[in-house]
N, CA and C atoms as an extended XYZ file, in Angstrom:
507
Properties=species:S:1:pos:R:3:atomname:S:1:resname:S:1:resid:I:1 pbc="F F F"
N       257.082       64.411       63.180 N   MET     1
C       257.783       63.457       64.033 CA  MET     1
C       259.252       63.900       64.140 C   MET     1
N       259.796       63.857       65.305 N   PHE     2
C       261.168       64.242       65.572 CA  PHE     2
C       262.156       63.130       65.194 C   PHE     2
N       263.067       63.442       64.295 N   GLU     3
C       264.062       62.452       63.846 CA  GLU     3
C       265.348       62.742       64.576 C   GLU     3
N       265.687       61.942       65.573 N   PHE     4
C       266.860       62.225       66.424 CA  PHE     4
C       268.144       62.201       65.634 C   PHE     4
N       268.352       61.203       64.798 N   GLU     5
C       269.605       61.091       64.069 CA  GLU     5
C       269.820       62.297       63.116 C   GLU     5
N       268.790       62.710       62.485 N   GLU     6
C       268.888       63.857       61.560 CA  GLU     6
C       269.136       65.134       62.329 C   GLU     6
N       268.566       65.224       63.524 N   SER     7
C       268.755       66.365       64.393 CA  SER     7
C       270.245       66.431       64.833 C   SER     7
N       270.819       65.265       65.162 N   LEU     8
C       272.246       65.234       65.542 CA  LEU     8
C       273.111       65.695       64.365 C   LEU     8
N       272.796       65.188       63.148 N   ARG     9
C       273.555       65.589       61.964 CA  ARG     9
C       273.496       67.059       61.723 C   ARG     9
N       272.261       67.613       61.840 N   GLU    10
C       272.108       69.082       61.641 CA  GLU    10
C       272.874       69.870       62.716 C   GLU    10
N       272.903       69.359       63.953 N   GLY    11
C       273.661       70.009       64.997 CA  GLY    11
C       275.164       70.006       64.721 C   GLY    11
N       275.683       68.893       64.225 N   VAL    12
C       277.094       68.813       63.870 CA  VAL    12
C       277.423       69.760       62.732 C   VAL    12
N       276.554       69.862       61.776 N   LEU    13
C       276.819       70.795       60.649 CA  LEU    13
C       276.764       72.260       61.110 C   LEU    13
N       275.915       72.599       62.078 N   GLU    14
C       275.918       73.925       62.653 CA  GLU    14
C       277.236       74.197       63.403 C   GLU    14
N       277.723       73.203       64.095 N   VAL    15
C       279.011       73.363       64.785 CA  VAL    15
C       280.140       73.507       63.785 C   VAL    15
N       280.081       72.804       62.660 N   ALA    16
C       281.068       72.930       61.607 CA  ALA    16
C       281.129       74.376       61.130 C   ALA    16
N       279.995       74.984       60.939 N   LYS    17
C       279.943       76.400       60.521 CA  LYS    17
C       280.551       77.288       61.600 C   LYS    17
N       280.283       77.016       62.881 N   MET    18
C       280.866       77.810       63.949 CA  MET    18
C       282.375       77.587       64.012 C   MET    18
N       282.835       76.382       63.701 N   MET    19
C       284.252       76.134       63.680 CA  MET    19
C       284.922       76.988       62.567 C   MET    19
N       284.277       77.012       61.393 N   ALA    20
C       284.773       77.833       60.340 CA  ALA    20
C       284.850       79.312       60.760 C   ALA    20
N       283.859       79.766       61.463 N   LEU    21
C       283.852       81.131       61.982 CA  LEU    21
C       285.005       81.332       62.933 C   LEU    21
N       285.233       80.379       63.853 N   SER    22
C       286.338       80.481       64.792 CA  SER    22
C       287.655       80.550       64.094 C   SER    22
N       287.813       79.704       63.064 N   ALA    23
C       289.104       79.682       62.332 CA  ALA    23
C       289.337       81.023       61.585 C   ALA    23
N       288.278       81.520       60.944 N   ARG    24
C       288.431       82.751       60.180 CA  ARG    24
C       288.680       83.981       61.044 C   ARG    24
N       288.159       83.996       62.245 N   THR    25
C       288.260       85.146       63.107 CA  THR    25
C       289.388       84.991       64.126 C   THR    25
N       290.142       83.923       64.073 N   ALA    26
C       291.286       83.726       65.023 CA  ALA    26
C       292.288       84.797       64.781 C   ALA    26
N       293.034       85.215       65.827 N   PRO    27
C       294.080       86.227       65.646 CA  PRO    27
C       295.140       85.829       64.613 C   PRO    27
N       295.615       86.824       63.883 N   LYS    28
C       296.605       86.556       62.847 CA  LYS    28
C       297.712       87.606       62.908 C   LYS    28
N       298.908       87.152       62.598 N   ALA    29
C       300.106       88.048       62.614 CA  ALA    29
C       299.844       89.243       61.681 C   ALA    29
N       300.075       90.405       62.252 N   ARG    30
C       299.889       91.661       61.525 CA  ARG    30
C       298.457       91.823       60.965 C   ARG    30
N       297.516       91.004       61.410 N   GLY    31
C       296.153       91.122       60.946 CA  GLY    31
C       295.943       90.691       59.517 C   GLY    31
N       296.920       90.005       58.924 N   ILE    32
C       296.864       89.579       57.537 CA  ILE    32
C       296.305       88.154       57.465 C   ILE    32
N       295.210       88.011       56.747 N   ASP    33
C       294.496       86.722       56.668 CA  ASP    33
C       295.150       85.797       55.677 C   ASP    33
N       295.650       84.682       56.131 N   ASN    34
C       296.214       83.677       55.211 CA  ASN    34
C       295.524       82.311       55.395 C   ASN    34
N       294.296       82.304       55.949 N   ILE    35
C       293.581       81.102       56.281 CA  ILE    35
C       292.453       80.859       55.303 C   ILE    35
N       292.347       79.580       54.878 N   GLU    36
C       291.280       79.117       53.993 CA  GLU    36
C       290.493       78.065       54.765 C   GLU    36
N       289.178       78.035       54.636 N   VAL    37
C       288.343       77.070       55.306 CA  VAL    37
C       287.314       76.508       54.321 C   VAL    37
N       287.032       75.227       54.418 N   LYS    38
C       286.004       74.596       53.607 CA  LYS    38
C       285.381       73.474       54.411 C   LYS    38
N       284.123       73.291       54.279 N   ILE    39
C       283.402       72.213       54.973 CA  ILE    39
C       282.911       71.201       53.971 C   ILE    39
N       283.302       69.944       54.184 N   LEU    40
C       282.792       68.818       53.388 CA  LEU    40
C       281.669       68.121       54.224 C   LEU    40
N       280.514       68.009       53.638 N   ASN    41
C       279.397       67.492       54.456 CA  ASN    41
C       278.467       66.553       53.719 C   ASN    41
N       278.800       66.127       52.505 N   THR    42
C       277.974       65.145       51.840 CA  THR    42
C       278.705       63.808       51.835 C   THR    42
N       277.937       62.739       51.702 N   LYS    43
C       278.525       61.401       51.649 CA  LYS    43
C       279.498       61.311       50.474 C   LYS    43
N       279.156       61.948       49.381 N   GLU    44
C       280.019       61.934       48.171 CA  GLU    44
C       281.368       62.632       48.437 C   GLU    44
N       281.321       63.794       49.085 N   GLU    45
C       282.535       64.518       49.449 CA  GLU    45
C       283.405       63.703       50.404 C   GLU    45
N       282.794       63.130       51.413 N   LEU    46
C       283.550       62.332       52.396 CA  LEU    46
C       284.141       61.098       51.757 C   LEU    46
N       283.387       60.455       50.868 N   GLU    47
C       283.904       59.255       50.197 CA  GLU    47
C       285.049       59.623       49.247 C   GLU    47
N       284.974       60.709       48.553 N   LEU    48
C       286.020       61.199       47.693 CA  LEU    48
C       287.325       61.377       48.510 C   LEU    48
N       287.201       62.069       49.669 N   LEU    49
C       288.352       62.317       50.496 CA  LEU    49
C       288.910       61.014       51.059 C   LEU    49
N       288.044       60.119       51.573 N   ALA    50
C       288.490       58.843       52.151 CA  ALA    50
C       289.164       57.997       51.109 C   ALA    50
N       288.623       57.938       49.889 N   SER    51
C       289.225       57.173       48.814 CA  SER    51
C       290.622       57.674       48.460 C   SER    51
N       290.770       58.979       48.402 N   LYS    52
C       292.137       59.546       48.142 CA  LYS    52
C       293.076       59.213       49.262 C   LYS    52
N       292.611       59.231       50.525 N   MET    53
C       293.477       58.842       51.639 CA  MET    53
C       293.940       57.405       51.504 C   MET    53
N       292.972       56.544       51.089 N   GLU    54
C       293.371       55.108       50.867 CA  GLU    54
C       294.417       55.011       49.784 C   GLU    54
N       294.217       55.761       48.712 N   GLU    55
C       295.215       55.700       47.617 CA  GLU    55
C       296.586       56.218       48.114 C   GLU    55
N       296.579       57.249       48.907 N   LEU    56
C       297.865       57.792       49.436 CA  LEU    56
C       298.530       56.857       50.448 C   LEU    56
N       297.768       55.950       51.027 N   SER    57
C       298.347       55.008       51.987 CA  SER    57
C       299.426       54.125       51.329 C   SER    57
N       299.283       53.868       50.066 N   LYS    58
C       300.278       53.049       49.377 CA  LYS    58
C       301.660       53.694       49.387 C   LYS    58
N       301.618       55.044       49.350 N   GLU    59
C       302.868       55.782       49.299 CA  GLU    59
C       303.343       56.184       50.723 C   GLU    59
N       302.390       56.552       51.592 N   PHE    60
C       302.785       57.134       52.892 CA  PHE    60
C       302.571       56.271       54.090 C   PHE    60
N       301.797       55.221       53.976 N   GLY    61
C       301.631       54.304       55.126 CA  GLY    61
C       300.224       54.036       55.516 C   GLY    61
N       300.043       52.979       56.322 N   ASP    62
C       298.706       52.487       56.694 CA  ASP    62
C       297.926       53.457       57.555 C   ASP    62
N       298.579       54.404       58.219 N   PHE    63
C       297.824       55.344       59.077 CA  PHE    63
C       296.866       56.193       58.216 C   PHE    63
N       297.108       56.309       56.919 N   PHE    64
C       296.180       56.924       56.007 CA  PHE    64
C       294.895       56.110       55.903 C   PHE    64
N       295.045       54.743       55.902 N   LEU    65
C       293.887       53.860       55.861 CA  LEU    65
C       293.031       53.954       57.086 C   LEU    65
N       293.701       53.985       58.253 N   ARG    66
C       292.962       54.163       59.516 CA  ARG    66
C       292.153       55.428       59.503 C   ARG    66
N       292.799       56.540       59.112 N   ASP    67
C       292.108       57.811       59.104 CA  ASP    67
C       290.988       57.888       58.066 C   ASP    67
N       291.179       57.181       56.926 N   ALA    68
C       290.143       57.168       55.889 CA  ALA    68
C       288.859       56.576       56.444 C   ALA    68
N       288.970       55.530       57.229 N   GLN    69
C       287.770       54.935       57.814 CA  GLN    69
C       287.063       55.901       58.754 C   GLN    69
N       287.868       56.672       59.543 N   ASN    70
C       287.303       57.700       60.402 CA  ASN    70
C       286.526       58.747       59.581 C   ASN    70
N       287.092       59.139       58.445 N   VAL    71
C       286.432       60.170       57.619 CA  VAL    71
C       285.110       59.590       57.095 C   VAL    71
N       285.087       58.362       56.644 N   ARG    72
C       283.852       57.722       56.172 CA  ARG    72
C       282.760       57.693       57.244 C   ARG    72
N       283.132       57.513       58.478 N   ASN    73
C       282.183       57.396       59.554 CA  ASN    73
C       281.803       58.764       60.190 C   ASN    73
N       282.280       59.805       59.621 N   SER    74
C       282.023       61.181       60.158 CA  SER    74
C       280.827       61.841       59.481 C   SER    74
N       280.296       62.831       60.156 N   VAL    75
C       279.210       63.623       59.579 CA  VAL    75
C       279.762       64.666       58.583 C   VAL    75
N       280.882       65.260       58.958 N   ALA    76
C       281.522       66.318       58.139 CA  ALA    76
C       282.996       66.359       58.401 C   ALA    76
N       283.694       67.071       57.520 N   VAL    77
C       285.101       67.321       57.716 CA  VAL    77
C       285.318       68.846       57.454 C   VAL    77
N       285.946       69.483       58.431 N   VAL    78
C       286.256       70.896       58.258 CA  VAL    78
C       287.743       70.933       57.824 C   VAL    78
N       288.011       71.526       56.631 N   LEU    79
C       289.352       71.711       56.134 CA  LEU    79
C       289.822       73.123       56.475 C   LEU    79
N       290.970       73.205       57.094 N   ILE    80
C       291.583       74.517       57.398 CA  ILE    80
C       292.985       74.511       56.860 C   ILE    80
N       293.248       75.492       55.990 N   GLY    81
C       294.538       75.585       55.308 CA  GLY    81
C       295.161       76.967       55.542 C   GLY    81
N       296.488       76.963       55.447 N   GLY    82
C       297.234       78.215       55.558 CA  GLY    82
C       298.113       78.446       54.395 C   GLY    82
N       298.090       79.661       53.878 N   LYS    83
C       298.961       80.072       52.809 CA  LYS    83
C       300.206       80.717       53.382 C   LYS    83
N       301.349       80.402       52.869 N   ILE    84
C       302.627       81.050       53.300 CA  ILE    84
C       302.650       82.388       52.563 C   ILE    84
N       302.595       83.486       53.289 N   ILE    85
C       302.584       84.839       52.656 CA  ILE    85
C       303.650       85.693       53.237 C   ILE    85
N       304.069       86.682       52.492 N   ASP    86
C       305.052       87.638       52.962 CA  ASP    86
C       304.330       88.663       53.878 C   ASP    86
N       304.721       88.618       55.133 N   LEU    87
C       304.094       89.519       56.102 CA  LEU    87
C       304.881       90.820       56.250 C   LEU    87
N       305.945       90.963       55.438 N   GLY    88
C       306.792       92.175       55.524 CA  GLY    88
C       307.599       92.268       56.782 C   GLY    88
N       307.949       91.160       57.347 N   LEU    89
C       308.735       91.181       58.588 CA  LEU    89
C       310.187       90.936       58.288 C   LEU    89
N       311.060       91.600       59.039 N   LYS    90
C       312.509       91.406       58.844 CA  LYS    90
C       312.958       90.137       59.568 C   LYS    90
N       313.875       89.437       58.991 N   ASN    91
C       314.404       88.176       59.578 CA  ASN    91
C       315.639       88.475       60.380 C   ASN    91
N       315.601       88.270       61.666 N   PRO    92
C       316.811       88.419       62.495 CA  PRO    92
C       317.825       87.443       61.980 C   PRO    92
N       319.081       87.914       61.813 N   ARG    93
C       320.128       87.048       61.272 CA  ARG    93
C       320.364       85.809       62.127 C   ARG    93
N       320.274       85.959       63.406 N   SER    94
C       320.620       84.827       64.290 CA  SER    94
C       319.560       83.724       64.294 C   SER    94
N       318.372       83.967       63.785 N   TRP    95
C       317.325       82.978       63.832 CA  TRP    95
C       317.505       81.867       62.790 C   TRP    95
N       317.932       82.238       61.642 N   GLY    96
C       318.012       81.251       60.569 CA  GLY    96
C       316.678       80.809       60.064 C   GLY    96
N       315.625       81.541       60.370 N   LEU    97
C       314.258       81.180       59.953 CA  LEU    97
C       313.662       82.345       59.224 C   LEU    97
N       312.701       82.038       58.314 N   ASP    98
C       311.935       83.045       57.641 CA  ASP    98
C       310.769       83.395       58.513 C   ASP    98
N       310.738       84.586       59.089 N   VAL    99
C       309.710       84.968       60.061 CA  VAL    99
C       308.314       84.924       59.427 C   VAL    99
N       308.208       85.282       58.141 N   SER   100
C       306.899       85.236       57.501 CA  SER   100
C       306.368       83.806       57.455 C   SER   100
N       307.237       82.822       57.177 N   VAL   101
C       306.814       81.428       57.140 CA  VAL   101
C       306.373       81.016       58.539 C   VAL   101
N       307.205       81.300       59.520 N   VAL   102
C       306.869       80.959       60.899 CA  VAL   102
C       305.511       81.560       61.308 C   VAL   102
N       305.332       82.803       61.086 N   CYS   103
C       304.066       83.499       61.446 CA  CYS   103
C       302.889       82.934       60.679 C   CYS   103
N       303.059       82.626       59.417 N   SER   104
C       302.010       82.041       58.606 CA  SER   104
C       301.570       80.683       59.183 C   SER   104
N       302.524       79.891       59.593 N   LEU   105
C       302.255       78.561       60.208 CA  LEU   105
C       301.652       78.684       61.575 C   LEU   105
N       302.057       79.684       62.340 N   VAL   106
C       301.464       79.928       63.652 CA  VAL   106
C       300.036       80.360       63.466 C   VAL   106
N       299.741       81.190       62.465 N   ASN   107
C       298.330       81.533       62.201 CA  ASN   107
C       297.479       80.330       61.935 C   ASN   107
N       298.017       79.376       61.169 N   LEU   108
C       297.297       78.103       60.876 CA  LEU   108
C       297.054       77.359       62.181 C   LEU   108
N       298.063       77.245       63.019 N   GLY   109
C       297.884       76.551       64.274 CA  GLY   109
C       296.817       77.161       65.176 C   GLY   109
N       296.845       78.473       65.227 N   ILE   110
C       295.857       79.158       66.065 CA  ILE   110
C       294.469       78.969       65.476 C   ILE   110
N       294.317       79.033       64.209 N   ALA   111
C       292.987       78.824       63.568 CA  ALA   111
C       292.493       77.396       63.834 C   ALA   111
N       293.365       76.388       63.679 N   VAL   112
C       292.959       75.033       63.926 CA  VAL   112
C       292.565       74.858       65.439 C   VAL   112
N       293.432       75.423       66.331 N   GLY   113
C       293.113       75.326       67.751 CA  GLY   113
C       291.770       76.019       68.100 C   GLY   113
N       291.516       77.139       67.490 N   SER   114
C       290.263       77.862       67.740 CA  SER   114
C       289.061       77.024       67.263 C   SER   114
N       289.228       76.386       66.121 N   ALA   115
C       288.129       75.570       65.558 CA  ALA   115
C       287.864       74.346       66.463 C   ALA   115
N       288.862       73.644       66.885 N   VAL   116
C       288.609       72.443       67.714 CA  VAL   116
C       288.114       72.811       69.093 C   VAL   116
N       288.515       73.992       69.572 N   LYS   117
C       287.932       74.475       70.837 CA  LYS   117
C       286.451       74.656       70.669 C   LYS   117
N       285.995       75.209       69.575 N   THR   118
C       284.566       75.382       69.344 CA  THR   118
C       283.842       74.045       69.311 C   THR   118
N       284.433       73.075       68.583 N   ALA   119
C       283.837       71.734       68.559 CA  ALA   119
C       283.700       71.178       69.935 C   ALA   119
N       284.772       71.309       70.721 N   SER   120
C       284.778       70.762       72.059 CA  SER   120
C       283.704       71.443       72.951 C   SER   120
N       283.576       72.727       72.835 N   LEU   121
C       282.595       73.445       73.619 CA  LEU   121
C       281.168       72.994       73.334 C   LEU   121
N       280.950       72.455       72.135 N   HIS   122
C       279.610       71.964       71.755 CA  HIS   122
C       279.536       70.436       71.740 C   HIS   122
N       280.517       69.778       72.368 N   ASN   123
C       280.518       68.347       72.573 CA  ASN   123
C       280.458       67.550       71.284 C   ASN   123
N       281.086       68.070       70.255 N   VAL   124
C       281.221       67.347       69.013 CA  VAL   124
C       282.629       66.760       68.976 C   VAL   124
N       282.655       65.399       68.732 N   ASP   125
C       283.925       64.699       68.696 CA  ASP   125
C       284.662       65.097       67.465 C   ASP   125
N       285.988       65.226       67.583 N   ASN   126
C       286.759       65.680       66.438 CA  ASN   126
C       288.204       65.180       66.606 C   ASN   126
N       288.950       65.190       65.497 N   ARG   127
C       290.374       64.829       65.534 CA  ARG   127
C       291.077       65.590       64.425 C   ARG   127
N       292.140       66.274       64.741 N   VAL   128
C       292.916       67.025       63.737 CA  VAL   128
C       293.714       65.937       62.959 C   VAL   128
N       293.570       65.972       61.619 N   MET   129
C       294.238       64.967       60.809 CA  MET   129
C       295.078       65.608       59.686 C   MET   129
N       296.371       65.403       59.767 N   PHE   130
C       297.273       65.737       58.699 CA  PHE   130
C       296.953       64.983       57.432 C   PHE   130
N       296.572       63.709       57.581 N   THR   131
C       296.271       62.813       56.492 CA  THR   131
C       295.143       63.343       55.629 C   THR   131
N       294.072       63.785       56.260 N   ALA   132
C       292.905       64.350       55.513 CA  ALA   132
C       293.286       65.617       54.808 C   ALA   132
N       294.197       66.394       55.410 N   GLY   133
C       294.622       67.611       54.778 CA  GLY   133
C       295.440       67.352       53.494 C   GLY   133
N       296.328       66.388       53.571 N   VAL   134
C       297.128       65.994       52.406 CA  VAL   134
C       296.220       65.536       51.273 C   VAL   134
N       295.255       64.690       51.587 N   ALA   135
C       294.343       64.189       50.562 CA  ALA   135
C       293.540       65.314       49.956 C   ALA   135
N       293.072       66.281       50.791 N   ALA   136
C       292.292       67.397       50.297 CA  ALA   136
C       293.125       68.286       49.326 C   ALA   136
N       294.406       68.456       49.665 N   GLN   137
C       295.308       69.220       48.769 CA  GLN   137
C       295.480       68.490       47.453 C   GLN   137
N       295.724       67.167       47.549 N   GLU   138
C       295.909       66.379       46.332 CA  GLU   138
C       294.683       66.442       45.402 C   GLU   138
N       293.502       66.521       46.014 N   LEU   139
C       292.240       66.593       45.244 CA  LEU   139
C       291.939       68.002       44.768 C   LEU   139
N       292.687       68.990       45.242 N   GLY   140
C       292.408       70.403       44.895 CA  GLY   140
C       291.159       70.942       45.541 C   GLY   140
N       290.792       70.402       46.710 N   LEU   141
C       289.573       70.871       47.371 CA  LEU   141
C       289.774       72.171       48.092 C   LEU   141
N       291.028       72.524       48.391 N   ILE   142
C       291.305       73.758       49.104 CA  ILE   142
C       292.632       74.248       48.634 C   ILE   142
N       292.734       75.534       48.423 N   LYS   143
C       293.969       76.162       47.933 CA  LYS   143
C       294.796       76.711       49.076 C   LYS   143
N       295.807       75.968       49.545 N   ALA   144
C       296.625       76.404       50.647 CA  ALA   144
C       297.911       75.619       50.581 C   ALA   144
N       298.937       76.129       51.267 N   ASP   145
C       300.240       75.486       51.291 CA  ASP   145
C       300.289       74.352       52.309 C   ASP   145
N       299.526       74.454       53.389 N   TYR   146
C       299.438       73.450       54.409 CA  TYR   146
C       297.970       73.345       54.829 C   TYR   146
N       297.505       72.074       54.967 N   VAL   147
C       296.096       71.864       55.278 CA  VAL   147
C       295.945       70.769       56.337 C   VAL   147
N       294.980       70.966       57.255 N   PHE   148
C       294.599       69.912       58.171 CA  PHE   148
C       293.095       69.696       57.946 C   PHE   148
N       292.680       68.421       58.103 N   GLY   149
C       291.284       68.063       58.068 CA  GLY   149
C       290.828       67.754       59.451 C   GLY   149
N       289.629       68.177       59.815 N   ILE   150
C       289.049       67.882       61.168 CA  ILE   150
C       287.722       67.203       60.955 C   ILE   150
N       287.707       65.859       61.008 N   PRO   151
C       286.408       65.153       60.900 CA  PRO   151
C       285.588       65.346       62.188 C   PRO   151
N       284.276       65.292       62.020 N   LEU   152
C       283.378       65.566       63.135 CA  LEU   152
C       282.348       64.439       63.265 C   LEU   152
N       282.047       64.130       64.503 N   SER   153
C       281.081       63.033       64.765 CA  SER   153
C       280.354       63.342       66.086 C   SER   153
N       279.158       62.824       66.222 N   ALA   154
C       278.397       62.890       67.495 CA  ALA   154
C       277.739       61.545       67.709 C   ALA   154
N       278.429       60.685       68.452 N   THR   155
C       277.951       59.358       68.751 CA  THR   155
C       278.147       59.098       70.232 C   THR   155
N       277.471       58.077       70.784 N   PRO   156
C       277.645       57.790       72.203 CA  PRO   156
C       279.111       57.532       72.600 C   PRO   156
N       279.925       57.016       71.680 N   LYS   157
C       281.345       56.787       71.965 CA  LYS   157
C       282.166       57.459       70.852 C   LYS   157
N       283.135       58.193       71.286 N   ASN   158
C       284.011       58.935       70.340 CA  ASN   158
C       284.676       57.964       69.351 C   ASN   158
N       284.374       58.098       68.045 N   ILE   159
C       284.961       57.206       67.084 CA  ILE   159
C       286.423       57.431       66.809 C   ILE   159
N       286.933       58.529       67.251 N   TYR   160
C       288.355       58.834       67.015 CA  TYR   160
C       289.228       58.460       68.196 C   TYR   160
N       288.659       57.950       69.283 N   PHE   161
C       289.424       57.755       70.499 CA  PHE   161
C       290.270       56.464       70.513 C   PHE   161
N       289.708       55.359       70.120 N   ASP   162
C       290.405       54.092       70.210 CA  ASP   162
C       291.145       53.696       68.934 C   ASP   162
N       291.584       54.674       68.227 N   ARG   163
C       292.346       54.395       66.980 CA  ARG   163
C       293.670       53.734       67.364 C   ARG   163
N       294.127       52.778       66.561 N   ARG   164
C       295.372       52.089       66.905 CA  ARG   164
C       296.393       52.290       65.780 C   ARG   164
N       297.628       52.442       66.202 N   TRP   165
C       298.744       52.524       65.253 CA  TRP   165
C       299.897       51.757       65.826 C   TRP   165
N       300.408       50.758       65.158 N   PRO   166
C       299.825       50.184       63.943 CA  PRO   166
C       298.536       49.501       64.180 C   PRO   166
N       297.763       49.263       63.126 N   PRO   167
C       296.463       48.563       63.278 CA  PRO   167
C       296.654       47.187       63.907 C   PRO   167
N       295.643       46.779       64.709 N   ALA   168
C       295.706       45.455       65.322 CA  ALA   168
C       295.582       44.378       64.197 C   ALA   168
N       296.356       43.330       64.327 N   LYS   169
C       296.330       42.266       63.311 CA  LYS   169
C       295.268       41.266       63.615 C   LYS   169
């Protein structure tokens, strides 16, 4: 017998793997890989992340609570992190920026963009969340200097679309 809900879940998990592939193979400055990717796909992993987000809301604000509920209602979360590494680039004096830091962060942005493009192409709802990334770092789920979490869902209505900030009273 065909189980539609389980089939949707399996499809979302396959897309999560393709998102990880997109992030890993995204272009990188000087071809130096500073990207880390991890997929959370069990109820236990999602609950651990959501609970940490709730805990962090006491320090950082209620938007962590809003995002925690989205994580709980998701099939999976793709974590994408970037390490700040020395790319051996010279810093122009007039910029006042460390070019290696800038390029490392651009690599992260391109990896995240490549991953969400893949989700979009396969009609999987997603939302890039700073909050999920912070919680993942706090839990030691991924070793990176900066992390974003991308929860994934496949429902008739996008669960990430009507989020409110601040929450309705």
